[in-house]
């Protein structure tokens, strides 16, 4: 079994516990050390619950990475955004492979530096864009590659959430407070939190590269400083076009990530709240609902499915699938089949381009 340490994921934290559960699901790695909070007492409280040795609970990530370097196979960075860059850096400098949550860093310079450092040190650097772990996203990817949609013409994606439809950040809500603070979130709120998931998934599924975008970032909730809603027009290297909408002020919605891709031979739709079904609409033929685990699934995607159709899998399993691939690369040197530091860098460049466009009145911005 591989051994890992966690940075972040302390008492009351959201996603750290999800990473721990996901890693426990696939049984490939054991948590052995942690700096779960900047407050050692809080780290100790979580560490005790998780059954960790007290001498492997650390006051700072720097101390932990220095002392644990020889004994752990990787570290998981699940802090608020402002602490990604310094913590990934200390891991890499100490020779430790890293899984970092998204958005990767505050600036593309920081992301570039980390990608270069990982390369120089021959370390594995991953960014947990969770949705790439869904079997039906893999199915969509394989079907596009097989040509089932033909030439892609248009991509329409949305990710609405409603939990920030009011000023939660002034109530002491842990997750809302740092997300709404420009210095901690990285200058964007919902674009970094949910918009980047769309940015990652589109090229993952279609193989297309975005060449330009025009974005309008909105603040719908009065009193808020950063974006809580945004609309982005996109163009890709093939000439295909797209439109993304993300929001955390879409009252009443929860995790409504929806992807629609339309080509000259067919279209497809996938909805995160119904993740085991992929809808395929071939031109001139009846629409099909492809169920996870069914014989219609293609071999690569089937490898990501673990229960028979009708026994639902979900978000936790998608997380676990990302880790299965990550651990396989660490353990056996398998080719990376998970989102990498380069993907994280592209995500940060996307954020920067959206900000530039929006500030200039929704002008078109070219991407490299
Ligand atoms: N992949 C996904 O689908 C997904 C989902 C939710 C959140 N996220 C990302 O995960 C990250 C964490 O989000 P969250 O909602 O869990 O935040 P959170 O506020 O709930 O948890 C952050 C934790 O990090 C700890 N922390 C902060 N700085 C630290 C430091 N320097 N050293 C040690 N611990 C430190 C905090 O004490 C806290 O326990 C964010 O980057 C967020 O964007 C990703």
PDB file of C-alpha atoms in Angstrom, residues 8 38 77-85 87 106 178-179 184-185:
ATOM      1  CA  UNK A   8      -5.471  20.925   4.695  1.00  0.00           C
ATOM      2  CA  UNK A  38      -2.445  25.950  10.419  1.00  0.00           C
ATOM      3  CA  UNK A  77      -2.946  19.522  -0.951  1.00  0.00           C
ATOM      4  CA  UNK A  78      -6.549  20.414  -0.100  1.00  0.00           C
ATOM      5  CA  UNK A  79      -6.144  23.841   1.461  1.00  0.00           C
ATOM      6  CA  UNK A  80      -7.907  27.021   0.462  1.00  0.00           C
ATOM      7  CA  UNK A  81      -6.534  28.319  -2.849  1.00  0.00           C
ATOM      8  CA  UNK A  82      -3.914  30.753  -1.501  1.00  0.00           C
ATOM      9  CA  UNK A  83      -2.015  27.902   0.142  1.00  0.00           C
ATOM     10  CA  UNK A  84      -1.777  25.668  -2.953  1.00  0.00           C
ATOM     11  CA  UNK A  85       1.334  27.241  -4.457  1.00  0.00           C
ATOM     12  CA  UNK A  87       2.502  23.874  -0.243  1.00  0.00           C
ATOM     13  CA  UNK A 106      -3.300  32.103  -8.157  1.00  0.00           C
ATOM     14  CA  UNK A 178     -12.121  32.481   1.888  1.00  0.00           C
ATOM     15  CA  UNK A 179     -13.726  31.913  -1.513  1.00  0.00           C
ATOM     16  CA  UNK A 184      -7.282  34.020  -0.669  1.00  0.00           C
ATOM     17  CA  UNK A 185      -9.302  32.805  -3.641  1.00  0.00           C
TER      18      UNK A 185
END
